[in-house]
Amino acid sequence: MDSKDQKNSEWTRFYKSFQYAWNGIVLTFKSERNFQIHVVISVLMFFIGFLLRFSILEWIIVLFLIGGMLALELINTAIEHVVDMITSEKHPLAKAAKDAAAGAVLVYAVLSVIIGIVMIMNHLFAP
């Protein structure tokens, strides 16, 4: 394989990695209710941010919270799928893995909601 073919192959693999990632996001959106809820709340938060004229710092915070939430939900879904693939039996370690992943999502979701409420209240009730 010459250098040009190797570069084309590298770009093809690079492109396909994005395609696989996008497919994972779309499949998760189609199949996971919680992911759909997070996306809807994210869109709602964008509208609220524009209405309240969030500052650059507030937008950075919102984007990190949304990105982190969606990423954690994707990881949670991946863990659930892997556990389900490995065993269909009720196993305490399988349950512990799924519960821990769901717990991580819950912790980040609660934190995100609290931060979002503080940001909105700061705009609505600022002196």
PDB file of C-alpha atoms in Angstrom, residues 8-119:
ATOM      1  CA  ASN A   8      -7.077   7.582   2.412  1.00  0.00           C
ATOM      2  CA  SER A   9      -7.510   4.530   4.613  1.00  0.00           C
ATOM      3  CA  GLU A  10      -6.722   6.568   7.740  1.00  0.00           C
ATOM      4  CA  TRP A  11      -9.235   9.250   6.749  1.00  0.00           C
ATOM      5  CA  THR A  12     -11.832   6.587   5.995  1.00  0.00           C
ATOM      6  CA  ARG A  13     -11.361   5.039   9.450  1.00  0.00           C
ATOM      7  CA  PHE A  14     -11.469   8.506  11.013  1.00  0.00           C
ATOM      8  CA  TYR A  15     -14.702   9.346   9.182  1.00  0.00           C
ATOM      9  CA  LYS A  16     -16.250   5.982  10.079  1.00  0.00           C
ATOM     10  CA  SER A  17     -15.454   6.520  13.767  1.00  0.00           C
ATOM     11  CA  PHE A  18     -17.646   9.636  13.707  1.00  0.00           C
ATOM     12  CA  GLN A  19     -20.311   7.734  11.809  1.00  0.00           C
ATOM     13  CA  TYR A  20     -20.313   4.955  14.447  1.00  0.00           C
ATOM     14  CA  ALA A  21     -20.491   7.518  17.254  1.00  0.00           C
ATOM     15  CA  TRP A  22     -23.407   9.324  15.593  1.00  0.00           C
ATOM     16  CA  ASN A  23     -25.176   5.989  15.059  1.00  0.00           C
ATOM     17  CA  GLY A  24     -24.799   5.288  18.793  1.00  0.00           C
ATOM     18  CA  ILE A  25     -26.315   8.646  19.684  1.00  0.00           C
ATOM     19  CA  VAL A  26     -29.241   8.199  17.284  1.00  0.00           C
ATOM     20  CA  LEU A  27     -29.921   4.628  18.422  1.00  0.00           C
ATOM     21  CA  THR A  28     -29.828   5.698  22.063  1.00  0.00           C
ATOM     22  CA  PHE A  29     -32.187   8.601  21.329  1.00  0.00           C
ATOM     23  CA  LYS A  30     -34.618   6.255  19.563  1.00  0.00           C
ATOM     24  CA  SER A  31     -34.564   3.572  22.245  1.00  0.00           C
ATOM     25  CA  GLU A  32     -33.928   5.235  25.620  1.00  0.00           C
ATOM     26  CA  ARG A  33     -36.681   7.307  27.235  1.00  0.00           C
ATOM     27  CA  ASN A  34     -34.335   8.982  29.721  1.00  0.00           C
ATOM     28  CA  PHE A  35     -32.018  10.129  26.929  1.00  0.00           C
ATOM     29  CA  GLN A  36     -35.027  11.610  25.122  1.00  0.00           C
ATOM     30  CA  ILE A  37     -36.042  13.440  28.300  1.00  0.00           C
ATOM     31  CA  HIS A  38     -32.515  14.848  28.691  1.00  0.00           C
ATOM     32  CA  VAL A  39     -32.531  16.064  25.079  1.00  0.00           C
ATOM     33  CA  VAL A  40     -35.920  17.766  25.516  1.00  0.00           C
ATOM     34  CA  ILE A  41     -34.771  19.463  28.727  1.00  0.00           C
ATOM     35  CA  SER A  42     -31.560  20.528  26.949  1.00  0.00           C
ATOM     36  CA  VAL A  43     -33.526  22.158  24.131  1.00  0.00           C
ATOM     37  CA  LEU A  44     -35.760  23.857  26.697  1.00  0.00           C
ATOM     38  CA  MET A  45     -32.679  25.155  28.505  1.00  0.00           C
ATOM     39  CA  PHE A  46     -31.373  26.626  25.231  1.00  0.00           C
ATOM     40  CA  PHE A  47     -34.628  28.553  24.791  1.00  0.00           C
ATOM     41  CA  ILE A  48     -34.526  29.761  28.389  1.00  0.00           C
ATOM     42  CA  GLY A  49     -30.894  30.813  27.959  1.00  0.00           C
ATOM     43  CA  PHE A  50     -31.724  32.882  24.896  1.00  0.00           C
ATOM     44  CA  LEU A  51     -34.773  34.446  26.560  1.00  0.00           C
ATOM     45  CA  LEU A  52     -32.823  35.359  29.687  1.00  0.00           C
ATOM     46  CA  ARG A  53     -29.744  36.399  27.692  1.00  0.00           C
ATOM     47  CA  PHE A  54     -27.238  34.156  29.422  1.00  0.00           C
ATOM     48  CA  SER A  55     -23.697  35.466  29.637  1.00  0.00           C
ATOM     49  CA  ILE A  56     -20.807  33.698  27.896  1.00  0.00           C
ATOM     50  CA  LEU A  57     -19.838  32.052  31.200  1.00  0.00           C
ATOM     51  CA  GLU A  58     -23.407  30.858  31.759  1.00  0.00           C
ATOM     52  CA  TRP A  59     -23.492  29.375  28.242  1.00  0.00           C
ATOM     53  CA  ILE A  60     -20.217  27.559  28.892  1.00  0.00           C
ATOM     54  CA  ILE A  61     -21.675  26.120  32.095  1.00  0.00           C
ATOM     55  CA  VAL A  62     -24.897  25.084  30.342  1.00  0.00           C
ATOM     56  CA  LEU A  63     -22.983  23.447  27.493  1.00  0.00           C
ATOM     57  CA  PHE A  64     -20.783  21.491  29.924  1.00  0.00           C
ATOM     58  CA  LEU A  65     -23.831  20.383  31.894  1.00  0.00           C
ATOM     59  CA  ILE A  66     -25.727  19.297  28.778  1.00  0.00           C
ATOM     60  CA  GLY A  67     -22.720  17.593  27.207  1.00  0.00           C
ATOM     61  CA  GLY A  68     -21.838  15.839  30.444  1.00  0.00           C
ATOM     62  CA  MET A  69     -25.410  14.695  31.006  1.00  0.00           C
ATOM     63  CA  LEU A  70     -25.818  13.285  27.518  1.00  0.00           C
ATOM     64  CA  ALA A  71     -22.383  11.638  27.624  1.00  0.00           C
ATOM     65  CA  LEU A  72     -23.144  10.015  30.985  1.00  0.00           C
ATOM     66  CA  GLU A  73     -26.478   8.762  29.696  1.00  0.00           C
ATOM     67  CA  LEU A  74     -24.725   7.235  26.677  1.00  0.00           C
ATOM     68  CA  ILE A  75     -22.179   5.526  28.957  1.00  0.00           C
ATOM     69  CA  ASN A  76     -24.986   4.280  31.210  1.00  0.00           C
ATOM     70  CA  THR A  77     -26.770   2.827  28.183  1.00  0.00           C
ATOM     71  CA  ALA A  78     -23.565   1.160  26.978  1.00  0.00           C
ATOM     72  CA  ILE A  79     -22.991  -0.421  30.403  1.00  0.00           C
ATOM     73  CA  GLU A  80     -26.579  -1.671  30.503  1.00  0.00           C
ATOM     74  CA  HIS A  81     -26.243  -3.215  27.033  1.00  0.00           C
ATOM     75  CA  VAL A  82     -22.947  -4.914  27.855  1.00  0.00           C
ATOM     76  CA  VAL A  83     -24.302  -6.329  31.115  1.00  0.00           C
ATOM     77  CA  ASP A  84     -27.442  -7.558  29.338  1.00  0.00           C
ATOM     78  CA  MET A  85     -25.288  -9.138  26.623  1.00  0.00           C
ATOM     79  CA  ILE A  86     -23.110 -10.978  29.140  1.00  0.00           C
ATOM     80  CA  THR A  87     -25.896 -12.407  31.280  1.00  0.00           C
ATOM     81  CA  SER A  88     -29.649 -12.684  31.135  1.00  0.00           C
ATOM     82  CA  GLU A  89     -29.737 -14.124  34.651  1.00  0.00           C
ATOM     83  CA  LYS A  90     -30.325 -12.045  37.754  1.00  0.00           C
ATOM     84  CA  HIS A  91     -26.859 -11.572  39.199  1.00  0.00           C
ATOM     85  CA  PRO A  92     -25.914  -9.264  42.084  1.00  0.00           C
ATOM     86  CA  LEU A  93     -22.831  -7.918  40.277  1.00  0.00           C
ATOM     87  CA  ALA A  94     -24.821  -7.220  37.101  1.00  0.00           C
ATOM     88  CA  LYS A  95     -27.388  -5.329  39.161  1.00  0.00           C
ATOM     89  CA  ALA A  96     -24.645  -3.467  41.034  1.00  0.00           C
ATOM     90  CA  ALA A  97     -23.005  -2.381  37.755  1.00  0.00           C
ATOM     91  CA  LYS A  98     -26.280  -1.157  36.268  1.00  0.00           C
ATOM     92  CA  ASP A  99     -27.325   0.585  39.485  1.00  0.00           C
ATOM     93  CA  ALA A 100     -23.946   2.323  39.846  1.00  0.00           C
ATOM     94  CA  ALA A 101     -24.100   3.623  36.264  1.00  0.00           C
ATOM     95  CA  ALA A 102     -27.659   4.848  36.809  1.00  0.00           C
ATOM     96  CA  GLY A 103     -26.548   6.436  40.076  1.00  0.00           C
ATOM     97  CA  ALA A 104     -23.833   8.392  38.283  1.00  0.00           C
ATOM     98  CA  VAL A 105     -26.454   9.749  35.884  1.00  0.00           C
ATOM     99  CA  LEU A 106     -28.732  10.675  38.785  1.00  0.00           C
ATOM    100  CA  VAL A 107     -25.973  12.539  40.646  1.00  0.00           C
ATOM    101  CA  TYR A 108     -25.092  14.582  37.560  1.00  0.00           C
ATOM    102  CA  ALA A 109     -28.764  15.210  36.722  1.00  0.00           C
ATOM    103  CA  VAL A 110     -29.511  16.539  40.217  1.00  0.00           C
ATOM    104  CA  LEU A 111     -26.414  18.744  40.106  1.00  0.00           C
ATOM    105  CA  SER A 112     -27.428  20.028  36.659  1.00  0.00           C
ATOM    106  CA  VAL A 113     -30.950  20.847  37.791  1.00  0.00           C
ATOM    107  CA  ILE A 114     -29.706  22.698  40.875  1.00  0.00           C
ATOM    108  CA  ILE A 115     -27.233  24.742  38.820  1.00  0.00           C
ATOM    109  CA  GLY A 116     -29.899  25.459  36.189  1.00  0.00           C
ATOM    110  CA  ILE A 117     -32.377  26.649  38.815  1.00  0.00           C
ATOM    111  CA  VAL A 118     -29.761  28.899  40.420  1.00  0.00           C
ATOM    112  CA  MET A 119     -28.889  30.421  37.031  1.00  0.00           C
TER     113      MET A 119
END
